[in-house]
Tab-separated table of C-alpha atoms in Angstrom:
chain	number	residue	atom	x	y	z
N	1	UNK	CA	11.998	-11.399	23.342
N	2	UNK	CA	8.866	-9.458	24.099
N	3	UNK	CA	5.775	-11.295	25.296
N	4	UNK	CA	2.221	-10.073	25.751
N	5	UNK	CA	-0.358	-12.195	27.594
N	6	UNK	CA	-4.112	-11.789	27.776
N	7	UNK	CA	-7.077	-13.671	29.161
N	8	UNK	CA	-8.790	-15.438	26.284
N	9	UNK	CA	-12.476	-14.914	26.913
N	10	UNK	CA	-14.856	-12.590	28.753
N	11	UNK	CA	-18.634	-12.686	28.839
N	12	UNK	CA	-20.742	-9.823	30.220
N	13	UNK	CA	-24.316	-8.617	30.112
N	14	UNK	CA	-25.301	-5.495	28.232
N	15	UNK	CA	-25.000	-2.437	30.456
N	16	UNK	CA	-22.341	-3.971	32.711
N	17	UNK	CA	-18.707	-2.893	32.746
N	18	UNK	CA	-16.089	-5.074	31.065
N	19	UNK	CA	-12.478	-5.285	32.178
N	20	UNK	CA	-9.914	-6.894	29.897
N	21	UNK	CA	-6.458	-7.529	31.316
N	22	UNK	CA	-3.025	-7.783	29.755
N	23	UNK	CA	0.513	-8.345	31.016
N	24	UNK	CA	3.719	-7.691	29.148
N	25	UNK	CA	7.362	-8.461	29.743
N	26	UNK	CA	9.336	-5.834	27.850
N	27	UNK	CA	10.447	-3.238	30.383
N	28	UNK	CA	11.366	-0.873	27.565
N	29	UNK	CA	7.776	-0.762	26.328
N	30	UNK	CA	6.960	2.830	25.557
N	31	UNK	CA	3.452	2.737	24.155
N	32	UNK	CA	0.725	0.266	24.988
N	33	UNK	CA	-2.322	-0.123	22.801
N	34	UNK	CA	-5.746	-1.648	22.677
N	35	UNK	CA	-7.004	-2.771	19.283
N	36	UNK	CA	-10.462	-4.088	18.429
N	37	UNK	CA	-11.108	-6.683	15.731
N	38	UNK	CA	-14.596	-7.502	14.542
N	39	UNK	CA	-15.255	-10.640	12.471
N	40	UNK	CA	-13.743	-10.407	8.994
N	41	UNK	CA	-12.318	-6.957	9.657
N	42	UNK	CA	-8.877	-5.523	10.195
N	43	UNK	CA	-7.613	-4.129	13.465
N	44	UNK	CA	-8.994	-0.854	14.732
N	45	UNK	CA	-7.026	1.176	17.247
N	46	UNK	CA	-9.228	1.972	20.240
N	47	UNK	CA	-6.827	3.797	22.488
N	48	UNK	CA	-3.232	3.862	23.613
N	49	UNK	CA	-1.266	4.988	26.638
N	50	UNK	CA	2.250	6.253	26.993
N	51	UNK	CA	4.336	4.490	29.608
N	52	UNK	CA	4.756	7.566	31.796
N	53	UNK	CA	0.992	7.681	32.371
N	54	UNK	CA	-1.002	5.465	34.689
N	55	UNK	CA	-4.503	6.184	33.440
N	56	UNK	CA	-6.225	7.422	30.332
N	57	UNK	CA	-9.937	7.929	29.830
N	58	UNK	CA	-11.656	8.254	26.479
N	59	UNK	CA	-15.462	8.316	26.626
N	60	UNK	CA	-16.526	4.790	27.721
N	61	UNK	CA	-12.968	3.485	27.716
N	62	UNK	CA	-10.564	3.650	30.647
N	63	UNK	CA	-7.009	2.347	30.368
N	64	UNK	CA	-5.050	1.629	33.534
N	65	UNK	CA	-1.312	0.973	33.469
N	66	UNK	CA	0.682	-0.488	36.360
N	67	UNK	CA	4.205	-0.163	35.066
N	68	UNK	CA	5.772	-1.810	38.107
N	69	UNK	CA	3.732	-4.988	37.563
N	70	UNK	CA	3.716	-4.572	33.741
N	71	UNK	CA	-0.071	-4.846	33.811
N	72	UNK	CA	-2.481	-3.070	31.491
N	73	UNK	CA	-6.262	-3.115	31.616
N	74	UNK	CA	-9.086	-1.838	29.461
N	75	UNK	CA	-12.396	-1.023	31.095
N	76	UNK	CA	-15.449	-0.525	28.923
N	77	UNK	CA	-18.302	1.176	30.741
N	78	UNK	CA	-21.942	0.443	29.842
N	79	UNK	CA	-20.931	-2.388	27.516
N	80	UNK	CA	-23.124	-2.748	24.431
N	81	UNK	CA	-23.724	-5.712	22.119
N	82	UNK	CA	-21.785	-3.813	19.455
N	83	UNK	CA	-18.730	-4.076	21.687
N	84	UNK	CA	-18.621	-7.837	21.072
N	85	UNK	CA	-15.290	-8.432	19.335
N	86	UNK	CA	-11.735	-9.582	19.962
N	87	UNK	CA	-9.583	-7.094	21.840
N	88	UNK	CA	-5.823	-7.135	21.392
N	89	UNK	CA	-3.272	-5.659	23.705
N	90	UNK	CA	-0.072	-4.535	21.961
N	91	UNK	CA	3.152	-2.837	22.901
N	92	UNK	CA	6.028	-1.098	21.248
N	93	UNK	CA	9.249	0.440	22.437
N	94	UNK	CA	11.453	3.234	21.240
N	95	UNK	CA	14.371	0.864	20.894
N	96	UNK	CA	15.065	-0.323	17.399
N	97	UNK	CA	12.367	0.344	14.871
N	98	UNK	CA	9.316	0.198	17.117
N	99	UNK	CA	7.947	-3.199	16.240
N	100	UNK	CA	4.361	-3.642	17.394
N	101	UNK	CA	3.952	-6.861	19.421
N	102	UNK	CA	0.464	-8.267	20.041
N	103	UNK	CA	-1.139	-10.554	22.582
N	104	UNK	CA	-3.372	-13.419	21.475
N	105	UNK	CA	-6.537	-11.442	22.002
N	106	UNK	CA	-9.509	-11.542	24.375
N	107	UNK	CA	-12.880	-12.425	22.932
N	108	UNK	CA	-15.566	-10.247	24.531
N	109	UNK	CA	-19.111	-11.533	24.251
N	110	UNK	CA	-21.886	-9.177	25.297
N	111	UNK	CA	-25.294	-10.712	25.818
N	112	UNK	CA	-28.580	-8.752	25.852
Q	1	UNK	CA	-7.846	9.982	3.859
Q	2	UNK	CA	-7.822	6.580	2.163
Q	3	UNK	CA	-6.940	3.642	4.379
Q	4	UNK	CA	-4.503	0.802	3.844
Q	5	UNK	CA	-5.589	-1.183	0.800
Q	6	UNK	CA	-4.942	-4.886	0.434
Q	7	UNK	CA	-5.765	-7.364	-2.275
Q	8	UNK	CA	-7.031	-9.920	-2.803
Q	9	UNK	CA	-9.430	-10.259	0.148
Q	10	UNK	CA	-9.548	-14.032	-0.127
Q	11	UNK	CA	-7.371	-16.636	-1.768
Q	12	UNK	CA	-7.581	-20.419	-1.872
Q	13	UNK	CA	-4.632	-22.369	-3.240
Q	14	UNK	CA	-3.318	-25.888	-3.125
Q	15	UNK	CA	-0.209	-26.705	-1.146
Q	16	UNK	CA	3.018	-26.244	-3.046
Q	17	UNK	CA	1.481	-23.510	-5.197
Q	18	UNK	CA	2.664	-19.915	-4.966
Q	19	UNK	CA	0.664	-16.824	-4.022
Q	20	UNK	CA	1.236	-13.092	-3.795
Q	21	UNK	CA	-0.461	-10.408	-1.749
Q	22	UNK	CA	-0.413	-6.709	-2.413
Q	23	UNK	CA	-0.554	-3.745	-0.034
Q	24	UNK	CA	-0.895	-0.035	-0.692
Q	25	UNK	CA	-0.200	1.890	2.526
Q	26	UNK	CA	-1.548	5.279	3.454
Q	27	UNK	CA	0.114	7.977	1.398
Q	28	UNK	CA	3.238	9.313	3.066
Q	29	UNK	CA	3.599	6.498	5.586
Q	30	UNK	CA	7.230	5.478	5.727
Q	31	UNK	CA	6.819	2.342	7.841
Q	32	UNK	CA	5.020	-0.696	6.477
Q	33	UNK	CA	4.394	-3.995	8.283
Q	34	UNK	CA	3.227	-7.419	7.188
Q	35	UNK	CA	1.635	-9.515	9.915
Q	36	UNK	CA	0.428	-13.106	9.859
Q	37	UNK	CA	-2.638	-13.863	11.971
Q	38	UNK	CA	-3.398	-17.539	12.406
Q	39	UNK	CA	-6.927	-18.333	13.566
Q	40	UNK	CA	-7.254	-17.843	17.316
Q	41	UNK	CA	-3.953	-16.024	17.683
Q	42	UNK	CA	-2.715	-12.481	17.709
Q	43	UNK	CA	-0.942	-10.981	14.705
Q	44	UNK	CA	2.699	-11.972	14.393
Q	45	UNK	CA	5.140	-9.691	12.630
Q	46	UNK	CA	6.639	-11.144	9.459
Q	47	UNK	CA	8.530	-8.151	8.126
Q	48	UNK	CA	8.877	-4.422	8.709
Q	49	UNK	CA	9.993	-1.872	6.115
Q	50	UNK	CA	11.206	1.654	6.685
Q	51	UNK	CA	10.743	3.311	3.291
Q	52	UNK	CA	12.088	0.658	0.912
Q	53	UNK	CA	14.540	-0.918	3.342
Q	54	UNK	CA	13.928	-3.958	5.550
Q	55	UNK	CA	14.437	-3.207	9.248
Q	56	UNK	CA	13.128	-6.453	10.762
Q	57	UNK	CA	12.559	-9.756	8.997
Q	58	UNK	CA	13.692	-12.009	11.811
Q	59	UNK	CA	10.411	-13.950	11.868
Q	60	UNK	CA	9.982	-14.282	8.116
Q	61	UNK	CA	10.405	-17.908	6.918
Q	62	UNK	CA	12.840	-16.909	4.234
Q	63	UNK	CA	12.954	-20.316	2.580
Q	64	UNK	CA	9.412	-19.738	1.288
Q	65	UNK	CA	8.359	-16.163	2.076
Q	66	UNK	CA	9.657	-13.033	0.385
Q	67	UNK	CA	8.574	-9.425	0.438
Q	68	UNK	CA	9.569	-6.263	-1.294
Q	69	UNK	CA	8.662	-2.628	-1.179
Q	70	UNK	CA	9.940	-1.052	-4.338
Q	71	UNK	CA	10.101	2.751	-4.339
Q	72	UNK	CA	9.051	2.796	-0.688
Q	73	UNK	CA	5.325	2.754	-1.431
Q	74	UNK	CA	3.427	-0.430	-2.383
Q	75	UNK	CA	4.535	-3.784	-1.082
Q	76	UNK	CA	4.065	-7.392	-2.120
Q	77	UNK	CA	4.379	-10.494	0.022
Q	78	UNK	CA	4.941	-13.818	-1.714
Q	79	UNK	CA	4.776	-17.388	-0.538
Q	80	UNK	CA	6.403	-20.073	-2.668
Q	81	UNK	CA	5.702	-22.923	-2.167
Q	82	UNK	CA	2.761	-22.695	0.222
Q	83	UNK	CA	2.216	-25.150	3.058
Q	84	UNK	CA	-0.992	-26.023	4.881
Q	85	UNK	CA	0.224	-24.158	7.969
Q	86	UNK	CA	0.408	-20.918	5.975
Q	87	UNK	CA	-3.393	-20.698	6.120
Q	88	UNK	CA	-3.969	-17.404	7.918
Q	89	UNK	CA	-4.981	-13.793	7.473
Q	90	UNK	CA	-2.152	-11.621	6.204
Q	91	UNK	CA	-2.439	-8.090	7.489
Q	92	UNK	CA	-0.640	-5.062	6.183
Q	93	UNK	CA	-0.237	-1.956	8.330
Q	94	UNK	CA	1.446	1.393	7.926
Q	95	UNK	CA	2.455	4.253	10.142
Q	96	UNK	CA	4.095	7.601	9.665
Q	97	UNK	CA	5.942	8.158	12.902
Q	98	UNK	CA	8.450	6.616	15.297
Q	99	UNK	CA	7.422	5.427	17.791
Q	100	UNK	CA	4.218	4.474	16.075
Q	101	UNK	CA	1.435	6.080	18.027
Q	102	UNK	CA	-1.040	4.627	15.578
Q	103	UNK	CA	-0.543	1.879	13.035
Q	104	UNK	CA	-3.362	1.690	10.491
Q	105	UNK	CA	-4.332	-1.787	9.344
Q	106	UNK	CA	-5.819	-3.025	6.115
Q	107	UNK	CA	-8.662	-5.544	6.110
Q	108	UNK	CA	-6.279	-8.375	5.388
Q	109	UNK	CA	-6.059	-11.209	2.906
Q	110	UNK	CA	-7.474	-14.520	4.110
Q	111	UNK	CA	-5.377	-17.355	2.668
Q	112	UNK	CA	-6.577	-20.938	2.730
Q	113	UNK	CA	-4.107	-23.622	1.667
Q	114	UNK	CA	-5.719	-26.968	0.865
């Protein structure tokens, strides 16, 4: 079955860039997503990328996709303390009914 | 546009008791998901509905979990009887399109089984 792996923890200083990495195994993955979860809250979609793209930029967020290596990354520029949260990588494919499969999440801690 | 509504927000029950969670998806969303998120892990799909039909329940522990989506709108997820390992946050999500370019999540129901 599908598998999504992420690094578990990242600590950065405010103002630095953060890079969160993710690998996936399903070669039929069509969309890849980054979700953010703050304590006690649901999941908030940050951005997504279609598999025929290799980069997407959205304000402070840059998503890079290496389809050959099945590697996805999320770069947050000028990281702020409000960015502290758990970030989940997720994927879906157009086969079947597009189940959304998540990684275990990366906890990002931003210190002042 | 109203988001995905879930209730209750919190529930504490003893093991072997039963519990039910409710989800009201975004109006018009045909696809509804229930996810289980155990502390420190990513959400794991329990069941996926397309309108009122089940399209994936392969990871639902059917001996104790059941879910329904009557009329293709609201959904309920039930656990009977609950076990300690069912302690988790139960997330409901909905989406309108295939493939789902954005699934909207509710705030979840945090279940503690003691």
